[in-house]
CSV table of C-alpha atoms in Angstrom, one decimal:
chain,number,residue,atom,x,y,z
A,211,MET,CA,0.0,0.0,0.0
A,212,LEU,CA,1.2,3.5,-0.9
A,213,PRO,CA,0.7,6.5,1.4
A,214,ILE,CA,-0.7,9.5,-0.4
A,215,THR,CA,-1.9,13.0,0.4
A,216,ILE,CA,-5.0,14.3,-1.4
A,217,GLU,CA,-4.8,18.0,-1.7
A,218,PRO,CA,-7.9,20.3,-2.0
A,219,GLY,CA,-8.8,21.0,-5.6
A,220,GLU,CA,-6.4,18.4,-6.8
A,221,PRO,CA,-8.2,15.1,-6.3
A,222,PRO,CA,-6.4,12.1,-7.8
A,223,LEU,CA,-9.0,11.5,-10.4
A,224,ASP,CA,-6.5,9.5,-12.5
A,225,LEU,CA,-6.4,6.9,-9.8
A,226,GLN,CA,-8.9,4.0,-9.3
A,227,THR,CA,-11.0,5.5,-6.5
A,228,ASP,CA,-12.0,2.1,-5.1
A,229,ARG,CA,-8.3,1.6,-4.2
A,230,ILE,CA,-8.2,4.7,-2.0
A,231,VAL,CA,-8.6,4.3,1.8
A,232,ILE,CA,-8.9,7.4,3.9
A,233,THR,CA,-6.6,7.2,7.0
A,234,GLU,CA,-8.0,10.0,9.1
A,235,ASP,CA,-11.5,11.3,10.0
A,236,VAL,CA,-12.8,13.8,7.5
A,237,THR,CA,-16.0,15.4,6.2
A,238,LEU,CA,-16.6,14.5,2.6
A,239,GLY,CA,-19.7,15.8,0.8
A,240,GLY,CA,-21.3,16.9,4.1
A,241,ARG,CA,-20.8,13.4,5.5
A,242,ARG,CA,-18.5,12.4,8.3
A,243,ILE,CA,-16.1,9.7,7.1
A,244,ARG,CA,-14.1,7.7,9.6
A,245,LYS,CA,-10.5,6.7,9.1
A,246,GLY,CA,-10.2,3.3,7.3
A,247,TYR,CA,-13.1,4.1,5.0
A,248,ARG,CA,-12.6,2.8,1.4
A,249,LEU,CA,-14.0,5.2,-1.2
A,250,SER,CA,-16.3,3.8,-3.9
A,251,PRO,CA,-16.0,4.9,-7.6
A,252,ASP,CA,-19.1,7.1,-7.4
A,253,GLU,CA,-17.5,9.1,-4.5
A,254,ALA,CA,-14.6,10.4,-6.6
A,255,PRO,CA,-16.3,13.7,-7.4
A,256,LEU,CA,-16.6,14.4,-3.7
A,257,LEU,CA,-12.9,14.7,-3.4
A,258,ALA,CA,-13.0,17.9,-5.3
A,259,GLY,CA,-14.8,19.5,-2.4
A,260,LEU,CA,-12.1,18.9,0.2
A,261,GLU,CA,-11.3,21.9,2.4
A,262,ARG,CA,-7.9,20.6,3.5
A,263,SER,CA,-5.4,18.0,2.6
A,264,VAL,CA,-6.3,14.5,3.6
A,265,HIS,CA,-4.0,11.5,4.3
A,266,ALA,CA,-4.9,8.3,2.6
A,267,VAL,CA,-3.3,5.1,1.2
A,268,LEU,CA,-3.6,3.6,-2.3
A,269,LEU,CA,-4.1,-0.1,-2.2
A,270,GLU,CA,-1.7,-1.8,-4.5
A,271,PRO,CA,-2.1,-5.2,-6.2
A,272,GLY,CA,-1.9,-7.9,-3.6
A,273,ASP,CA,-3.3,-5.7,-0.8
A,274,VAL,CA,-6.5,-6.7,1.1
A,275,HIS,CA,-8.5,-4.1,2.8
A,276,GLU,CA,-8.9,-4.5,6.6
A,277,ASP,CA,-12.6,-5.3,6.4
A,278,ASP,CA,-12.1,-8.0,3.8
A,279,ALA,CA,-9.1,-9.4,5.6
A,280,GLY,CA,-10.9,-9.3,8.9
A,281,ALA,CA,-13.8,-11.2,7.5
A,282,ARG,CA,-11.6,-13.9,6.1
A,283,LEU,CA,-9.6,-14.2,9.3
A,284,ALA,CA,-12.8,-14.4,11.4
A,285,ALA,CA,-14.2,-17.1,9.1
A,286,ALA,CA,-10.9,-19.0,9.4
A,287,VAL,CA,-10.7,-19.1,13.2
A,288,ALA,CA,-14.3,-19.5,14.1
A,289,GLY,CA,-15.1,-23.1,15.1
A,290,PRO,CA,-18.2,-24.8,16.2
A,291,GLY,CA,-20.5,-23.0,18.6
A,292,LEU,CA,-19.7,-19.5,17.3
A,293,GLU,CA,-21.2,-17.0,15.0
A,294,ILE,CA,-19.5,-14.0,13.4
A,295,ARG,CA,-20.7,-10.4,13.7
A,296,GLY,CA,-19.1,-7.3,12.1
A,297,PRO,CA,-17.3,-5.4,11.1
A,298,LYS,CA,-17.7,-2.8,13.8
A,299,PHE,CA,-14.9,-0.3,13.5
A,300,SER,CA,-13.1,-2.9,11.4
A,301,ARG,CA,-13.3,-5.5,14.1
A,302,PHE,CA,-15.2,-8.7,13.8
A,303,ASN,CA,-16.5,-10.4,16.9
A,304,LEU,CA,-17.0,-14.1,17.5
A,305,ILE,CA,-20.1,-14.7,19.6
A,306,ALA,CA,-21.0,-17.8,21.5
A,307,SER,CA,-24.1,-19.3,19.9
A,308,THR,CA,-24.5,-22.0,22.6
A,309,LYS,CA,-23.9,-22.5,26.3
A,310,GLY,CA,-20.6,-24.3,26.7
A,311,LEU,CA,-16.9,-24.2,27.4
A,312,LEU,CA,-14.7,-21.9,25.4
A,313,ARG,CA,-11.7,-23.7,24.0
A,314,VAL,CA,-8.7,-21.8,22.5
A,315,ASP,CA,-5.7,-23.3,20.9
A,316,PRO,CA,-2.9,-21.1,22.4
A,317,GLU,CA,-0.2,-22.3,20.0
A,318,ALA,CA,-2.3,-21.7,16.9
A,319,LEU,CA,-3.3,-18.3,18.3
A,320,MET,CA,0.4,-17.4,18.9
A,321,ARG,CA,1.3,-18.4,15.3
A,322,LEU,CA,-1.5,-16.2,13.9
A,323,ASN,CA,-0.6,-13.2,16.0
A,324,ARG,CA,3.0,-13.4,14.9
A,325,LEU,CA,1.8,-12.5,11.4
A,326,PRO,CA,2.3,-8.8,10.5
A,327,GLY,CA,-0.9,-6.8,11.0
A,328,VAL,CA,-2.9,-9.7,12.5
A,329,ALA,CA,-4.7,-9.2,15.8
A,330,ILE,CA,-6.8,-12.0,17.3
A,331,PHE,CA,-7.7,-11.7,21.0
A,332,THR,CA,-9.9,-14.1,23.1
A,333,LEU,CA,-11.2,-14.8,26.5
A,334,GLU,CA,-9.1,-17.3,28.4
A,335,ASP,CA,-9.2,-20.9,27.4
A,336,ARG,CA,-11.7,-23.1,29.3
A,337,VAL,CA,-14.0,-20.2,30.4
A,338,PRO,CA,-17.7,-21.2,30.6
A,339,VAL,CA,-19.8,-19.0,28.3
A,340,VAL,CA,-23.4,-18.4,27.5
A,341,PRO,CA,-25.1,-17.5,24.2
A,342,GLY,CA,-24.4,-13.9,23.1
A,343,LYS,CA,-21.1,-13.7,24.9
A,344,ILE,CA,-18.3,-12.1,22.9
A,345,VAL,CA,-15.4,-14.6,23.1
A,346,THR,CA,-13.0,-13.4,20.4
A,347,GLY,CA,-12.1,-10.2,18.5
A,348,VAL,CA,-10.6,-10.4,15.1
A,349,LYS,CA,-9.0,-7.5,13.1
A,350,VAL,CA,-6.0,-6.4,11.2
A,351,THR,CA,-4.3,-3.3,12.6
A,352,PRO,CA,-3.3,-1.5,9.4
A,353,VAL,CA,-5.8,-0.5,6.8
A,354,ALA,CA,-4.7,-3.4,4.6
A,355,VAL,CA,-2.5,-6.4,4.7
A,356,SER,CA,-1.0,-8.5,2.0
A,357,GLU,CA,-2.9,-11.4,0.4
A,358,ALA,CA,0.0,-13.6,1.3
A,359,THR,CA,-0.5,-12.8,5.0
A,360,VAL,CA,-4.2,-13.6,4.8
A,361,ARG,CA,-3.6,-16.9,3.1
A,362,GLU,CA,-0.9,-17.9,5.6
A,363,ALA,CA,-3.4,-17.2,8.4
A,364,GLU,CA,-6.0,-19.3,6.7
A,365,THR,CA,-3.5,-22.1,6.3
A,366,ILE,CA,-2.6,-22.0,10.0
A,367,ALA,CA,-6.3,-22.0,11.1
A,368,ALA,CA,-7.2,-24.8,8.8
A,369,ALA,CA,-4.8,-27.2,10.6
A,370,GLN,CA,-6.9,-27.2,13.8
A,371,PRO,CA,-9.8,-25.5,15.5
A,372,VAL,CA,-8.5,-22.2,16.9
A,373,VAL,CA,-11.5,-21.0,18.8
A,374,GLN,CA,-14.7,-23.0,19.5
A,375,VAL,CA,-17.3,-23.5,22.2
A,376,ALA,CA,-17.8,-27.1,23.3
A,377,PRO,CA,-21.4,-27.5,24.3
A,378,PHE,CA,-22.4,-28.8,27.6
A,379,GLN,CA,-24.0,-32.3,27.6
A,380,PRO,CA,-27.2,-33.3,29.5
A,381,LEU,CA,-25.3,-35.6,31.8
A,382,ARG,CA,-26.9,-37.7,34.5
A,383,VAL,CA,-25.3,-37.1,37.9
A,384,GLY,CA,-25.5,-39.2,41.0
A,385,VAL,CA,-24.5,-37.7,44.4
A,386,ILE,CA,-23.2,-39.7,47.3
A,387,SER,CA,-22.8,-38.2,50.8
A,388,THR,CA,-21.1,-39.7,53.8
A,389,GLU,CA,-21.4,-36.6,56.0
A,390,GLY,CA,-24.8,-37.2,57.4
A,391,PRO,CA,-25.4,-33.4,57.6
A,392,ASP,CA,-28.4,-31.9,59.4
A,393,TRP,CA,-31.5,-31.2,57.4
A,394,ARG,CA,-30.7,-27.5,56.9
A,395,VAL,CA,-27.2,-28.2,55.4
A,396,ARG,CA,-28.7,-31.1,53.4
A,397,GLU,CA,-31.4,-28.9,51.9
A,398,ARG,CA,-28.9,-26.1,50.9
A,399,PHE,CA,-26.6,-28.7,49.5
A,400,GLN,CA,-29.2,-30.5,47.4
A,401,SER,CA,-30.6,-27.2,46.1
A,402,SER,CA,-27.2,-26.0,45.1
A,403,VAL,CA,-26.2,-29.2,43.3
A,404,SER,CA,-29.5,-29.4,41.5
A,405,GLN,CA,-29.3,-25.7,40.4
A,406,LYS,CA,-25.7,-26.1,39.1
A,407,ILE,CA,-26.2,-29.4,37.3
A,408,GLY,CA,-29.5,-28.0,35.8
A,409,TRP,CA,-27.7,-25.0,34.5
A,410,TYR,CA,-25.6,-27.3,32.3
A,411,GLY,CA,-28.7,-29.1,31.1
A,412,GLY,CA,-27.9,-32.1,33.2
A,413,SER,CA,-30.1,-33.9,35.7
A,414,VAL,CA,-29.6,-35.4,39.2
A,415,LEU,CA,-30.4,-39.1,39.4
A,416,GLY,CA,-30.6,-38.8,43.2
A,417,PHE,CA,-29.0,-38.0,46.5
A,418,SER,CA,-27.8,-40.9,48.5
A,419,ASP,CA,-26.6,-40.8,52.1
A,420,GLN,CA,-24.3,-43.7,52.9
A,421,PRO,CA,-22.6,-44.8,56.1
A,422,ARG,CA,-18.8,-44.4,56.3
A,423,GLU,CA,-18.2,-47.9,55.1
A,424,ALA,CA,-16.2,-48.7,52.0
A,425,LYS,CA,-18.4,-51.6,50.9
A,426,ALA,CA,-21.6,-49.6,51.1
A,427,ILE,CA,-20.1,-46.6,49.3
A,428,ALA,CA,-18.7,-48.9,46.6
A,429,ALA,CA,-22.0,-50.6,46.2
A,430,GLU,CA,-23.7,-47.3,45.6
A,431,MET,CA,-21.1,-46.2,43.1
A,432,ASP,CA,-21.7,-49.5,41.2
A,433,ARG,CA,-25.5,-49.0,41.4
A,434,LEU,CA,-25.2,-45.5,40.0
A,435,ALA,CA,-23.0,-46.7,37.2
A,436,ASP,CA,-25.6,-49.4,36.3
A,437,ALA,CA,-28.4,-46.8,36.5
A,438,GLY,CA,-26.7,-44.8,33.7
A,439,ALA,CA,-24.9,-42.1,35.7
A,440,ASP,CA,-22.5,-40.1,33.6
A,441,LEU,CA,-20.9,-38.5,36.7
A,442,VAL,CA,-20.7,-39.3,40.4
A,443,LEU,CA,-20.1,-36.6,43.0
A,444,ALA,CA,-18.8,-37.8,46.4
A,445,ALA,CA,-19.4,-35.4,49.3
A,446,GLY,CA,-17.7,-35.6,52.6
A,447,GLY,CA,-14.9,-37.9,53.7
A,448,ASN,CA,-11.5,-37.2,55.1
A,449,THR,CA,-9.3,-36.3,52.1
A,450,ILE,CA,-6.0,-36.4,54.0
A,451,ASP,CA,-6.7,-40.0,55.2
A,452,PRO,CA,-5.6,-42.6,52.7
A,453,LEU,CA,-7.7,-45.1,54.6
A,454,ASP,CA,-10.9,-43.1,54.3
A,455,PRO,CA,-13.8,-45.3,53.3
A,456,THR,CA,-14.4,-43.3,50.1
A,457,PHE,CA,-10.8,-44.0,48.9
A,458,LYS,CA,-11.3,-47.7,49.8
A,459,ALA,CA,-14.6,-47.7,47.9
A,460,LEU,CA,-12.8,-46.4,44.8
A,461,ALA,CA,-10.4,-49.3,44.9
A,462,LEU,CA,-13.2,-51.8,45.4
A,463,THR,CA,-15.0,-50.5,42.2
A,464,GLY,CA,-11.8,-50.6,40.2
A,465,ALA,CA,-11.6,-46.9,39.8
A,466,GLU,CA,-8.3,-45.2,39.2
A,467,ILE,CA,-7.4,-41.8,40.8
A,468,VAL,CA,-6.3,-39.4,38.1
A,469,ARG,CA,-5.0,-36.9,40.6
A,470,PHE,CA,-5.2,-36.2,44.3
A,471,GLY,CA,-5.0,-32.6,45.2
A,472,ALA,CA,-5.3,-29.6,42.9
A,473,PRO,CA,-2.9,-26.7,42.6
A,474,ALA,CA,-5.7,-24.2,43.4
A,475,HIS,CA,-7.4,-22.4,46.2
A,476,PRO,CA,-10.1,-22.8,47.4
A,477,GLY,CA,-10.5,-26.5,46.8
A,478,SER,CA,-6.9,-27.8,46.9
A,479,MET,CA,-8.0,-31.1,48.4
A,480,PHE,CA,-10.0,-31.9,45.2
A,481,TRP,CA,-9.5,-35.4,43.7
A,482,LEU,CA,-10.7,-37.0,40.4
A,483,ALA,CA,-11.0,-40.6,39.6
A,484,TYR,CA,-12.5,-42.7,36.8
A,485,ARG,CA,-14.3,-46.0,37.0
A,486,GLY,CA,-13.9,-47.0,33.4
A,487,ASN,CA,-15.4,-44.0,31.6
A,488,LEU,CA,-17.4,-42.8,34.7
A,489,PRO,CA,-15.8,-39.7,36.3
A,490,ILE,CA,-16.0,-39.5,40.1
A,491,PHE,CA,-14.8,-36.5,42.0
A,492,ASN,CA,-15.2,-35.1,45.5
A,493,LEU,CA,-16.9,-32.2,47.0
A,494,ALA,CA,-14.8,-31.3,50.0
A,495,SER,CA,-17.9,-30.5,52.1
A,496,CYS,CA,-21.7,-30.4,51.6
A,497,SER,CA,-21.7,-27.0,53.3
A,498,MET,CA,-19.1,-25.7,50.9
A,499,PHE,CA,-20.8,-26.6,47.5
A,500,SER,CA,-22.9,-23.5,47.6
A,501,LYS,CA,-19.7,-21.5,47.2
A,502,SER,CA,-17.3,-21.4,44.3
A,503,THR,CA,-14.3,-23.7,44.5
A,504,ILE,CA,-12.0,-25.6,42.1
A,505,ALA,CA,-14.8,-28.1,41.7
A,506,ASP,CA,-16.8,-25.4,39.8
A,507,VAL,CA,-13.8,-24.9,37.5
A,508,VAL,CA,-13.5,-28.6,36.7
A,509,LEU,CA,-17.2,-29.4,36.5
A,510,PRO,CA,-17.7,-27.5,33.2
A,511,TRP,CA,-14.9,-29.6,31.6
A,512,ILE,CA,-16.6,-32.8,32.5
A,513,MET,CA,-20.0,-31.5,31.5
A,514,THR,CA,-18.8,-31.2,27.9
A,515,GLY,CA,-17.9,-34.9,28.0
A,516,GLU,CA,-14.1,-34.3,28.2
A,517,ARG,CA,-12.0,-37.0,29.9
A,518,VAL,CA,-9.8,-34.9,32.2
A,519,ALA,CA,-6.2,-35.8,32.3
A,520,ALA,CA,-3.7,-35.3,35.2
A,521,ASP,CA,-1.7,-32.7,33.2
A,522,THR,CA,-4.8,-30.7,32.7
A,523,LEU,CA,-5.4,-30.6,36.4
A,524,ALA,CA,-1.7,-29.8,37.0
A,525,ALA,CA,-2.0,-26.8,34.7
A,526,LEU,CA,-4.6,-25.3,37.1
A,527,GLY,CA,-1.7,-23.8,39.0
A,528,CYS,CA,-1.3,-20.9,36.7
A,529,GLY,CA,-4.4,-18.8,37.7
A,530,GLY,CA,-5.3,-21.3,40.4
A,531,LEU,CA,-5.5,-18.6,43.1
A,532,LEU,CA,-9.2,-18.1,42.8
A,533,ASP,CA,-9.7,-14.8,44.5
A,534,ARG,CA,-12.5,-12.3,43.7
A,535,GLY,CA,-10.6,-11.1,40.7
A,536,MET,CA,-10.9,-14.6,39.2
A,537,ALA,CA,-14.7,-14.7,39.2
A,538,PHE,CA,-14.7,-15.0,35.4
A,539,ARG,CA,-13.3,-18.6,35.8
A,540,PHE,CA,-16.6,-19.7,37.4
A,541,PRO,CA,-19.8,-20.6,35.5
A,542,PRO,CA,-22.4,-17.8,35.7
A,543,TYR,CA,-25.0,-20.0,37.2
A,544,ASP,CA,-27.6,-17.2,37.3
A,545,VAL,CA,-27.2,-16.3,33.6
A,546,GLU,CA,-28.7,-18.0,30.6
A,547,GLY,CA,-27.6,-15.6,27.9
A,548,VAL,CA,-26.3,-12.1,27.3
A,549,GLU,CA,-26.4,-9.5,24.5
A,550,GLU,CA,-23.0,-7.9,24.0
A,551,THR,CA,-22.2,-5.4,21.3
A,552,GLY,CA,-18.4,-5.0,21.8
A,553,GLU,CA,-18.9,-1.3,22.4
A,554,GLU,CA,-18.5,-1.5,26.2
């Protein structure tokens, strides 16, 4: 692209007007034109009415205007669960079209943003989102980039999904408690669990109070598996005692613990196990589940059907200090959808 100055009374009528992009705000023919505006052929006569010199660029062969480039980039990076809106000030937004877990490929995103003039910015990977949520912005920073740059970006994005929303699945959840809480705690606990699981579109198969006996707990885990449970939540127990009946029950059912302890707070005593394909994880206390803990960070992963690995849990350490400033990491259990414009 070639920088040019258009002088009053000397419009570049010899140039192809649809290749001229104004690079500053200007009034043209009584109309306010924002920087980045590409003139159309029928607007050429308006240039004769300029009251001052105006900076612009002349697009050369191989240049792609920012709106055209942004549209192609947005289409390239938008995966399942997203819709594209824009341009708004030459920015395209990717909007969640379903309730689910935002997934971002950080390596692909880095490769894209290393390209000259490319700017793609997202919410953090693994953030729960609702329909209408802006999860990604896509634009090019100059008024045009080369066709070669756009094609390279399209090639990078074609190799793997860059941004997508994994929808939550209507999983069936069984809940086992060994705490024997009083009725007030039990009522709050059951209400909280039902609300949270329902937000994902799941359902609670039932709440089961079991004695602190390994065989009884194991039998209930097996019963829930046979009943079609997709997830089992185990409330209570002494997580620092390797002889706790819940741990013994896991062994009796043939379950394997993926990880004991999470590098996060609150909820560092979290553990996750799998009995075959059935995930089982603990809620440290019935009285705590009404609050947000690491369990609320991991639960959305499982509710998408993901099989969570030990390394995925280990990676929680970066950003695992879940203070008030980290509220965005938790599901917005009281929100079903939003309407965001990107102008906030």
